Amino acid sequence: MLKRTYLPSDDRPIAVVIGSGFGGLAAAIRLSHKGYRVKVFEKLDKPGGRAYVHERDGYTFDAGPTIITAPFLLEELWELCGEKLETDVDLRLMDPFYRIRFDDGSHFDYTGDLKRMRDEVAKFSPADLPGYDRFLAEAEKCYQLGFKELSNVAFDSLSDLFEAFPSMVKMKAWESIYTLVARHLKNDKLRQVMSFHPLLIGGNPFSVTAVYSLINSLERKHGVFSAMGGTGSLIKGLVRLLADVGVDVQCNQEVKRI
């Protein structure tokens, strides 16, 4: 791959990215691909942001996300640089995606396989199988509207908000995900299983919007993965991509004014 070298006479526009989390690094790669000279400033001592990695006594600890639910978005970044994700990161599909344990010793194995999921639901409450199917239909609707249609909308204008309003109504965005799940499932444990995803981002299932049910469909379509070596391996890979196109992440550089 041809590496870019920035010369003092380079007259391309400059883009400044503040923060080197996943969003900042991804933005830097995309801006560089579009022809900008990119500068990335990070106030911490190393890149990562919410995906910062703590090191102590020879051990590493991920401070942020530990699973990947949309690997195709990462693959796209590597492809923009003419490379493959697997060059830097070894992603492993989890099976089951999650094992949810209850205090009575029972557990629910959450997977992307519909038959296995129906078997797990039946293990707790056979009577809830029809309700589970209805919930899946609701989750798919939220995926199509909330992810496929709206995830790339900037929402930086009133017109964006007005245009999205009908979709928000269809998804019952004013409801919580727990309310949505409880409408279709009666068993308390199943209600917990189908509404727990907001906990992964520090959210409350009783207040996070029902739109978040789209994660159910997203995971079944694309899987749940773990990066070998921890989330930090993704950050290292992204930083390496940027270095190869002449972009350095400048750490210990806090931006105080724009």
PDB file of C-alpha atoms in Angstrom:
ATOM      1  CA  MET A   1       0.000   0.000   0.000  1.00  0.00           C
ATOM      2  CA  LEU A   2       1.240   3.484  -0.861  1.00  0.00           C
ATOM      3  CA  LYS A   3       2.025   5.442   2.266  1.00  0.00           C
ATOM      4  CA  ARG A   4       1.402   9.178   2.328  1.00  0.00           C
ATOM      5  CA  THR A   5       4.060  11.619   3.393  1.00  0.00           C
ATOM      6  CA  TYR A   6       2.978  15.121   4.388  1.00  0.00           C
ATOM      7  CA  LEU A   7       5.255  17.875   3.157  1.00  0.00           C
ATOM      8  CA  PRO A   8       5.358  21.455   4.476  1.00  0.00           C
ATOM      9  CA  SER A   9       4.025  22.621   1.100  1.00  0.00           C
ATOM     10  CA  ASP A  10       1.011  20.311   1.301  1.00  0.00           C
ATOM     11  CA  ASP A  11      -1.970  22.580   0.687  1.00  0.00           C
ATOM     12  CA  ARG A  12      -4.740  20.107   1.431  1.00  0.00           C
ATOM     13  CA  PRO A  13      -7.316  21.161   4.037  1.00  0.00           C
ATOM     14  CA  ILE A  14      -6.547  20.258   7.633  1.00  0.00           C
ATOM     15  CA  ALA A  15      -9.002  18.368   9.841  1.00  0.00           C
ATOM     16  CA  VAL A  16      -8.535  18.177  13.600  1.00  0.00           C
ATOM     17  CA  VAL A  17     -10.014  15.241  15.516  1.00  0.00           C
ATOM     18  CA  ILE A  18     -10.366  15.638  19.274  1.00  0.00           C
ATOM     19  CA  GLY A  19     -10.222  12.304  21.084  1.00  0.00           C
ATOM     20  CA  SER A  20      -8.874   8.941  19.997  1.00  0.00           C
ATOM     21  CA  GLY A  21     -11.642   6.549  20.931  1.00  0.00           C
ATOM     22  CA  PHE A  22     -13.262   4.363  18.297  1.00  0.00           C
ATOM     23  CA  GLY A  23     -15.236   7.314  16.937  1.00  0.00           C
ATOM     24  CA  GLY A  24     -12.250   9.631  16.747  1.00  0.00           C
ATOM     25  CA  LEU A  25      -9.949   7.095  15.108  1.00  0.00           C
ATOM     26  CA  ALA A  26     -12.638   6.040  12.627  1.00  0.00           C
ATOM     27  CA  ALA A  27     -13.321   9.684  11.753  1.00  0.00           C
ATOM     28  CA  ALA A  28      -9.603  10.291  11.253  1.00  0.00           C
ATOM     29  CA  ILE A  29      -9.336   7.347   8.857  1.00  0.00           C
ATOM     30  CA  ARG A  30     -12.347   8.500   6.846  1.00  0.00           C
ATOM     31  CA  LEU A  31     -11.126  12.099   6.691  1.00  0.00           C
ATOM     32  CA  SER A  32      -7.690  10.969   5.575  1.00  0.00           C
ATOM     33  CA  HIS A  33      -9.298   8.798   2.902  1.00  0.00           C
ATOM     34  CA  LYS A  34     -11.180  11.881   1.645  1.00  0.00           C
ATOM     35  CA  GLY A  35      -7.930  13.780   1.233  1.00  0.00           C
ATOM     36  CA  TYR A  36      -7.618  15.772   4.443  1.00  0.00           C
ATOM     37  CA  ARG A  37      -4.453  16.256   6.414  1.00  0.00           C
ATOM     38  CA  VAL A  38      -5.559  14.934   9.785  1.00  0.00           C
ATOM     39  CA  LYS A  39      -4.358  15.749  13.272  1.00  0.00           C
ATOM     40  CA  VAL A  40      -5.618  13.722  16.244  1.00  0.00           C
ATOM     41  CA  PHE A  41      -5.327  15.092  19.785  1.00  0.00           C
ATOM     42  CA  GLU A  42      -5.809  12.889  22.855  1.00  0.00           C
ATOM     43  CA  LYS A  43      -5.647  14.175  26.442  1.00  0.00           C
ATOM     44  CA  LEU A  44      -4.749  10.760  27.915  1.00  0.00           C
ATOM     45  CA  ASP A  45      -1.332   9.137  27.752  1.00  0.00           C
ATOM     46  CA  LYS A  46      -2.349   6.721  24.985  1.00  0.00           C
ATOM     47  CA  PRO A  47      -5.159   6.218  22.461  1.00  0.00           C
ATOM     48  CA  GLY A  48      -8.400   4.431  23.249  1.00  0.00           C
ATOM     49  CA  GLY A  49     -10.905   6.780  24.837  1.00  0.00           C
ATOM     50  CA  ARG A  50     -13.658   4.568  26.246  1.00  0.00           C
ATOM     51  CA  ALA A  51     -11.634   1.630  24.940  1.00  0.00           C
ATOM     52  CA  TYR A  52      -8.618   2.629  27.031  1.00  0.00           C
ATOM     53  CA  VAL A  53      -6.501  -0.282  28.266  1.00  0.00           C
ATOM     54  CA  HIS A  54      -5.136  -0.282  31.815  1.00  0.00           C
ATOM     55  CA  GLU A  55      -1.889  -2.150  32.446  1.00  0.00           C
ATOM     56  CA  ARG A  56      -0.721  -3.365  35.835  1.00  0.00           C
ATOM     57  CA  ASP A  57       1.663  -6.075  37.025  1.00  0.00           C
ATOM     58  CA  GLY A  58       1.893  -7.537  33.540  1.00  0.00           C
ATOM     59  CA  TYR A  59      -1.885  -7.744  33.082  1.00  0.00           C
ATOM     60  CA  THR A  60      -4.112  -5.692  30.821  1.00  0.00           C
ATOM     61  CA  PHE A  61      -7.680  -4.637  31.569  1.00  0.00           C
ATOM     62  CA  ASP A  62     -10.159  -3.297  29.024  1.00  0.00           C
ATOM     63  CA  ALA A  63     -11.833  -0.193  30.419  1.00  0.00           C
ATOM     64  CA  GLY A  64     -14.569  -0.142  27.819  1.00  0.00           C
ATOM     65  CA  PRO A  65     -16.403  -2.419  25.384  1.00  0.00           C
ATOM     66  CA  THR A  66     -15.408  -6.075  25.352  1.00  0.00           C
ATOM     67  CA  ILE A  67     -17.596  -7.408  22.530  1.00  0.00           C
ATOM     68  CA  ILE A  68     -18.046  -6.519  18.857  1.00  0.00           C
ATOM     69  CA  THR A  69     -21.566  -6.670  17.397  1.00  0.00           C
ATOM     70  CA  ALA A  70     -21.066  -5.018  13.994  1.00  0.00           C
ATOM     71  CA  PRO A  71     -17.695  -6.243  12.663  1.00  0.00           C
ATOM     72  CA  PHE A  72     -18.554  -5.094   9.136  1.00  0.00           C
ATOM     73  CA  LEU A  73     -18.157  -1.476  10.282  1.00  0.00           C
ATOM     74  CA  LEU A  74     -14.583  -2.213  11.355  1.00  0.00           C
ATOM     75  CA  GLU A  75     -13.884  -4.145   8.159  1.00  0.00           C
ATOM     76  CA  GLU A  76     -14.929  -1.062   6.196  1.00  0.00           C
ATOM     77  CA  LEU A  77     -12.224   1.050   7.861  1.00  0.00           C
ATOM     78  CA  TRP A  78      -9.489  -1.401   6.924  1.00  0.00           C
ATOM     79  CA  GLU A  79     -10.841  -1.637   3.377  1.00  0.00           C
ATOM     80  CA  LEU A  80     -10.634   2.158   3.023  1.00  0.00           C
ATOM     81  CA  CYS A  81      -6.910   1.755   3.650  1.00  0.00           C
ATOM     82  CA  GLY A  82      -6.615  -1.111   1.172  1.00  0.00           C
ATOM     83  CA  GLU A  83      -6.165  -3.723   3.886  1.00  0.00           C
ATOM     84  CA  LYS A  84      -7.986  -6.505   5.721  1.00  0.00           C
ATOM     85  CA  LEU A  85      -9.139  -6.389   9.331  1.00  0.00           C
ATOM     86  CA  GLU A  86      -7.611  -9.793  10.044  1.00  0.00           C
ATOM     87  CA  THR A  87      -4.161  -8.303   9.368  1.00  0.00           C
ATOM     88  CA  ASP A  88      -4.313  -6.659  12.788  1.00  0.00           C
ATOM     89  CA  VAL A  89      -7.185  -8.218  14.704  1.00  0.00           C
ATOM     90  CA  ASP A  90      -8.234 -11.796  15.414  1.00  0.00           C
ATOM     91  CA  LEU A  91     -12.002 -11.717  15.966  1.00  0.00           C
ATOM     92  CA  ARG A  92     -13.653 -14.849  17.384  1.00  0.00           C
ATOM     93  CA  LEU A  93     -17.373 -15.559  17.150  1.00  0.00           C
ATOM     94  CA  MET A  94     -18.795 -16.205  20.617  1.00  0.00           C
ATOM     95  CA  ASP A  95     -20.947 -19.296  21.221  1.00  0.00           C
ATOM     96  CA  PRO A  96     -23.129 -18.704  23.079  1.00  0.00           C
ATOM     97  CA  PHE A  97     -23.128 -14.935  22.675  1.00  0.00           C
ATOM     98  CA  TYR A  98     -23.946 -14.618  26.384  1.00  0.00           C
ATOM     99  CA  ARG A  99     -24.708 -16.956  29.274  1.00  0.00           C
ATOM    100  CA  ILE A 100     -27.115 -15.171  31.593  1.00  0.00           C
ATOM    101  CA  ARG A 101     -27.133 -16.648  35.094  1.00  0.00           C
ATOM    102  CA  PHE A 102     -29.852 -16.240  37.695  1.00  0.00           C
ATOM    103  CA  ASP A 103     -29.519 -16.427  41.465  1.00  0.00           C
ATOM    104  CA  ASP A 104     -31.426 -19.732  41.609  1.00  0.00           C
ATOM    105  CA  GLY A 105     -28.688 -21.446  39.563  1.00  0.00           C
ATOM    106  CA  SER A 106     -30.536 -21.508  36.239  1.00  0.00           C
ATOM    107  CA  HIS A 107     -29.073 -19.905  33.133  1.00  0.00           C
ATOM    108  CA  PHE A 108     -30.081 -18.808  29.642  1.00  0.00           C
ATOM    109  CA  ASP A 109     -27.713 -19.385  26.707  1.00  0.00           C
ATOM    110  CA  TYR A 110     -28.259 -16.462  24.346  1.00  0.00           C
ATOM    111  CA  THR A 111     -27.233 -17.258  20.749  1.00  0.00           C
ATOM    112  CA  GLY A 112     -27.877 -16.193  17.172  1.00  0.00           C
ATOM    113  CA  ASP A 113     -29.565 -19.480  16.279  1.00  0.00           C
ATOM    114  CA  LEU A 114     -33.350 -19.171  16.235  1.00  0.00           C
ATOM    115  CA  LYS A 115     -34.042 -22.827  17.067  1.00  0.00           C
ATOM    116  CA  ARG A 116     -31.663 -22.801  20.015  1.00  0.00           C
ATOM    117  CA  MET A 117     -33.160 -19.549  21.253  1.00  0.00           C
ATOM    118  CA  ARG A 118     -36.688 -20.935  21.034  1.00  0.00           C
ATOM    119  CA  ASP A 119     -35.527 -24.001  22.960  1.00  0.00           C
ATOM    120  CA  GLU A 120     -34.088 -21.743  25.670  1.00  0.00           C
ATOM    121  CA  VAL A 121     -37.309 -19.731  25.853  1.00  0.00           C
ATOM    122  CA  ALA A 122     -39.343 -22.945  26.128  1.00  0.00           C
ATOM    123  CA  LYS A 123     -37.064 -24.130  28.942  1.00  0.00           C
ATOM    124  CA  PHE A 124     -38.277 -21.213  31.057  1.00  0.00           C
ATOM    125  CA  SER A 125     -41.812 -20.713  29.739  1.00  0.00           C
ATOM    126  CA  PRO A 126     -43.282 -22.639  26.771  1.00  0.00           C
ATOM    127  CA  ALA A 127     -46.321 -20.381  26.899  1.00  0.00           C
ATOM    128  CA  ASP A 128     -44.104 -17.421  25.979  1.00  0.00           C
ATOM    129  CA  LEU A 129     -43.012 -18.809  22.599  1.00  0.00           C
ATOM    130  CA  PRO A 130     -45.710 -16.941  20.606  1.00  0.00           C
ATOM    131  CA  GLY A 131     -44.827 -13.765  22.486  1.00  0.00           C
ATOM    132  CA  TYR A 132     -41.153 -14.302  21.711  1.00  0.00           C
ATOM    133  CA  ASP A 133     -41.971 -14.501  18.007  1.00  0.00           C
ATOM    134  CA  ARG A 134     -43.892 -11.237  18.273  1.00  0.00           C
ATOM    135  CA  PHE A 135     -40.959  -9.620  20.061  1.00  0.00           C
ATOM    136  CA  LEU A 136     -38.599 -10.757  17.283  1.00  0.00           C
ATOM    137  CA  ALA A 137     -40.868  -9.083  14.740  1.00  0.00           C
ATOM    138  CA  GLU A 138     -40.774  -5.847  16.758  1.00  0.00           C
ATOM    139  CA  ALA A 139     -36.976  -6.049  17.051  1.00  0.00           C
ATOM    140  CA  GLU A 140     -36.631  -6.581  13.299  1.00  0.00           C
ATOM    141  CA  LYS A 141     -38.810  -3.547  12.626  1.00  0.00           C
ATOM    142  CA  CYS A 142     -36.593  -1.451  14.896  1.00  0.00           C
ATOM    143  CA  TYR A 143     -33.511  -2.805  13.118  1.00  0.00           C
ATOM    144  CA  GLN A 144     -34.828  -1.868   9.685  1.00  0.00           C
ATOM    145  CA  LEU A 145     -36.005   1.580  10.761  1.00  0.00           C
ATOM    146  CA  GLY A 146     -33.552   2.477  13.507  1.00  0.00           C
ATOM    147  CA  PHE A 147     -30.358   0.963  12.100  1.00  0.00           C
ATOM    148  CA  LYS A 148     -30.723   0.564   8.344  1.00  0.00           C
ATOM    149  CA  GLU A 149     -32.601   3.826   7.762  1.00  0.00           C
ATOM    150  CA  LEU A 150     -31.647   6.216  10.555  1.00  0.00           C
ATOM    151  CA  SER A 151     -28.160   5.260  11.752  1.00  0.00           C
ATOM    152  CA  ASN A 152     -26.487   7.388   9.069  1.00  0.00           C
ATOM    153  CA  VAL A 153     -28.714  10.429   9.584  1.00  0.00           C
ATOM    154  CA  ALA A 154     -26.772  13.305  11.146  1.00  0.00           C
ATOM    155  CA  PHE A 155     -29.785  14.819  12.976  1.00  0.00           C
ATOM    156  CA  ASP A 156     -28.103  18.216  12.749  1.00  0.00           C
ATOM    157  CA  SER A 157     -31.166  19.989  11.409  1.00  0.00           C
ATOM    158  CA  LEU A 158     -34.856  20.260  12.252  1.00  0.00           C
ATOM    159  CA  SER A 159     -35.742  18.697   8.909  1.00  0.00           C
ATOM    160  CA  ASP A 160     -33.830  15.532   9.883  1.00  0.00           C
ATOM    161  CA  LEU A 161     -35.864  15.308  13.076  1.00  0.00           C
ATOM    162  CA  PHE A 162     -39.180  15.866  11.323  1.00  0.00           C
ATOM    163  CA  GLU A 163     -38.380  13.294   8.629  1.00  0.00           C
ATOM    164  CA  ALA A 164     -37.456  10.708  11.281  1.00  0.00           C
ATOM    165  CA  PHE A 165     -40.594  11.287  13.340  1.00  0.00           C
ATOM    166  CA  PRO A 166     -42.827   8.736  11.499  1.00  0.00           C
ATOM    167  CA  SER A 167     -40.186   6.031  12.001  1.00  0.00           C
ATOM    168  CA  MET A 168     -39.896   6.905  15.688  1.00  0.00           C
ATOM    169  CA  VAL A 169     -43.656   6.501  16.035  1.00  0.00           C
ATOM    170  CA  LYS A 170     -43.572   3.113  14.290  1.00  0.00           C
ATOM    171  CA  MET A 171     -40.856   1.959  16.693  1.00  0.00           C
ATOM    172  CA  LYS A 172     -42.714   3.347  19.736  1.00  0.00           C
ATOM    173  CA  ALA A 173     -39.500   5.136  20.642  1.00  0.00           C
ATOM    174  CA  TRP A 174     -41.117   6.737  23.697  1.00  0.00           C
ATOM    175  CA  GLU A 175     -41.417   3.323  25.371  1.00  0.00           C
ATOM    176  CA  SER A 176     -38.601   1.659  27.277  1.00  0.00           C
ATOM    177  CA  ILE A 177     -37.170  -1.579  25.980  1.00  0.00           C
ATOM    178  CA  TYR A 178     -38.398  -3.324  29.131  1.00  0.00           C
ATOM    179  CA  THR A 179     -41.947  -2.108  28.442  1.00  0.00           C
ATOM    180  CA  LEU A 180     -41.719  -3.476  24.900  1.00  0.00           C
ATOM    181  CA  VAL A 181     -40.450  -6.855  26.089  1.00  0.00           C
ATOM    182  CA  ALA A 182     -42.980  -7.098  28.925  1.00  0.00           C
ATOM    183  CA  ARG A 183     -45.820  -6.539  26.484  1.00  0.00           C
ATOM    184  CA  HIS A 184     -44.923  -9.802  24.732  1.00  0.00           C
ATOM    185  CA  LEU A 185     -43.355 -11.984  27.444  1.00  0.00           C
ATOM    186  CA  LYS A 186     -44.837 -12.888  30.829  1.00  0.00           C
ATOM    187  CA  ASN A 187     -41.970 -14.789  32.443  1.00  0.00           C
ATOM    188  CA  ASP A 188     -39.836 -12.451  34.550  1.00  0.00           C
ATOM    189  CA  LYS A 189     -36.537 -14.134  33.697  1.00  0.00           C
ATOM    190  CA  LEU A 190     -37.275 -13.967  29.974  1.00  0.00           C
ATOM    191  CA  ARG A 191     -38.138 -10.309  30.350  1.00  0.00           C
ATOM    192  CA  GLN A 192     -34.714  -9.751  31.883  1.00  0.00           C
ATOM    193  CA  VAL A 193     -32.963 -11.754  29.168  1.00  0.00           C
ATOM    194  CA  MET A 194     -34.572  -9.888  26.282  1.00  0.00           C
ATOM    195  CA  SER A 195     -34.066  -6.428  27.764  1.00  0.00           C
ATOM    196  CA  PHE A 196     -30.588  -6.601  29.323  1.00  0.00           C
ATOM    197  CA  HIS A 197     -28.583  -5.147  26.417  1.00  0.00           C
ATOM    198  CA  PRO A 198     -28.645  -1.518  27.665  1.00  0.00           C
ATOM    199  CA  LEU A 199     -26.636  -2.705  30.684  1.00  0.00           C
ATOM    200  CA  LEU A 200     -23.668  -3.186  28.341  1.00  0.00           C
ATOM    201  CA  ILE A 201     -23.489   0.583  27.825  1.00  0.00           C
ATOM    202  CA  GLY A 202     -24.403   1.516  31.386  1.00  0.00           C
ATOM    203  CA  GLY A 203     -28.045   2.073  30.497  1.00  0.00           C
ATOM    204  CA  ASN A 204     -31.211   1.210  32.405  1.00  0.00           C
ATOM    205  CA  PRO A 205     -33.604  -1.194  30.604  1.00  0.00           C
ATOM    206  CA  PHE A 206     -36.489   0.554  32.357  1.00  0.00           C
ATOM    207  CA  SER A 207     -35.640   3.894  30.749  1.00  0.00           C
ATOM    208  CA  VAL A 208     -33.607   3.202  27.586  1.00  0.00           C
ATOM    209  CA  THR A 209     -35.772   3.503  24.471  1.00  0.00           C
ATOM    210  CA  ALA A 210     -37.407   0.472  22.866  1.00  0.00           C
ATOM    211  CA  VAL A 211     -35.428   1.298  19.715  1.00  0.00           C
ATOM    212  CA  TYR A 212     -32.544  -0.475  21.436  1.00  0.00           C
ATOM    213  CA  SER A 213     -34.304  -3.786  20.724  1.00  0.00           C
ATOM    214  CA  LEU A 214     -32.699  -3.540  17.276  1.00  0.00           C
ATOM    215  CA  ILE A 215     -29.575  -5.038  18.902  1.00  0.00           C
ATOM    216  CA  ASN A 216     -31.443  -8.352  19.035  1.00  0.00           C
ATOM    217  CA  SER A 217     -31.700  -8.429  15.233  1.00  0.00           C
ATOM    218  CA  LEU A 218     -28.243  -6.950  14.688  1.00  0.00           C
ATOM    219  CA  GLU A 219     -26.625  -9.727  16.714  1.00  0.00           C
ATOM    220  CA  ARG A 220     -28.570 -12.503  15.009  1.00  0.00           C
ATOM    221  CA  LYS A 221     -27.577 -11.178  11.578  1.00  0.00           C
ATOM    222  CA  HIS A 222     -23.932 -10.359  12.229  1.00  0.00           C
ATOM    223  CA  GLY A 223     -22.909 -12.234  15.379  1.00  0.00           C
ATOM    224  CA  VAL A 224     -21.164 -11.275  18.611  1.00  0.00           C
ATOM    225  CA  PHE A 225     -17.372 -11.342  18.531  1.00  0.00           C
ATOM    226  CA  SER A 226     -14.486 -10.942  20.915  1.00  0.00           C
ATOM    227  CA  ALA A 227     -11.095  -9.552  19.893  1.00  0.00           C
ATOM    228  CA  MET A 228      -8.195 -11.751  20.935  1.00  0.00           C
ATOM    229  CA  GLY A 229      -5.862  -9.731  23.110  1.00  0.00           C
ATOM    230  CA  GLY A 230      -8.713  -7.521  24.216  1.00  0.00           C
ATOM    231  CA  THR A 231     -10.311  -4.424  22.764  1.00  0.00           C
ATOM    232  CA  GLY A 232      -6.905  -2.771  22.831  1.00  0.00           C
ATOM    233  CA  SER A 233      -5.899  -4.843  19.798  1.00  0.00           C
ATOM    234  CA  LEU A 234      -8.519  -2.948  17.782  1.00  0.00           C
ATOM    235  CA  ILE A 235      -7.153   0.396  18.948  1.00  0.00           C
ATOM    236  CA  LYS A 236      -3.599  -0.644  18.086  1.00  0.00           C
ATOM    237  CA  GLY A 237      -4.757  -1.711  14.631  1.00  0.00           C
ATOM    238  CA  LEU A 238      -6.567   1.576  13.983  1.00  0.00           C
ATOM    239  CA  VAL A 239      -3.564   3.597  15.163  1.00  0.00           C
ATOM    240  CA  ARG A 240      -1.328   1.542  12.876  1.00  0.00           C
ATOM    241  CA  LEU A 241      -3.629   2.253   9.902  1.00  0.00           C
ATOM    242  CA  LEU A 242      -3.400   5.969  10.627  1.00  0.00           C
ATOM    243  CA  ALA A 243       0.384   5.853  11.001  1.00  0.00           C
ATOM    244  CA  ASP A 244       0.642   4.196   7.597  1.00  0.00           C
ATOM    245  CA  VAL A 245      -1.106   7.162   5.983  1.00  0.00           C
ATOM    246  CA  GLY A 246       0.958   9.712   7.870  1.00  0.00           C
ATOM    247  CA  VAL A 247      -1.398  10.508  10.743  1.00  0.00           C
ATOM    248  CA  ASP A 248      -0.022  10.494  14.282  1.00  0.00           C
ATOM    249  CA  VAL A 249      -2.156  10.459  17.416  1.00  0.00           C
ATOM    250  CA  GLN A 250      -0.734  13.159  19.681  1.00  0.00           C
ATOM    251  CA  CYS A 251      -1.293  12.047  23.279  1.00  0.00           C
ATOM    252  CA  ASN A 252      -1.144  14.129  26.466  1.00  0.00           C
ATOM    253  CA  GLN A 253      -2.632  16.969  24.434  1.00  0.00           C
ATOM    254  CA  GLU A 254      -5.797  18.289  26.044  1.00  0.00           C
ATOM    255  CA  VAL A 255      -7.867  20.637  23.903  1.00  0.00           C
ATOM    256  CA  LYS A 256      -9.231  23.439  26.074  1.00  0.00           C
ATOM    257  CA  ARG A 257     -10.656  25.775  23.463  1.00  0.00           C
ATOM    258  CA  ILE A 258     -11.940  25.546  19.894  1.00  0.00           C
TER     259      ILE A 258
END
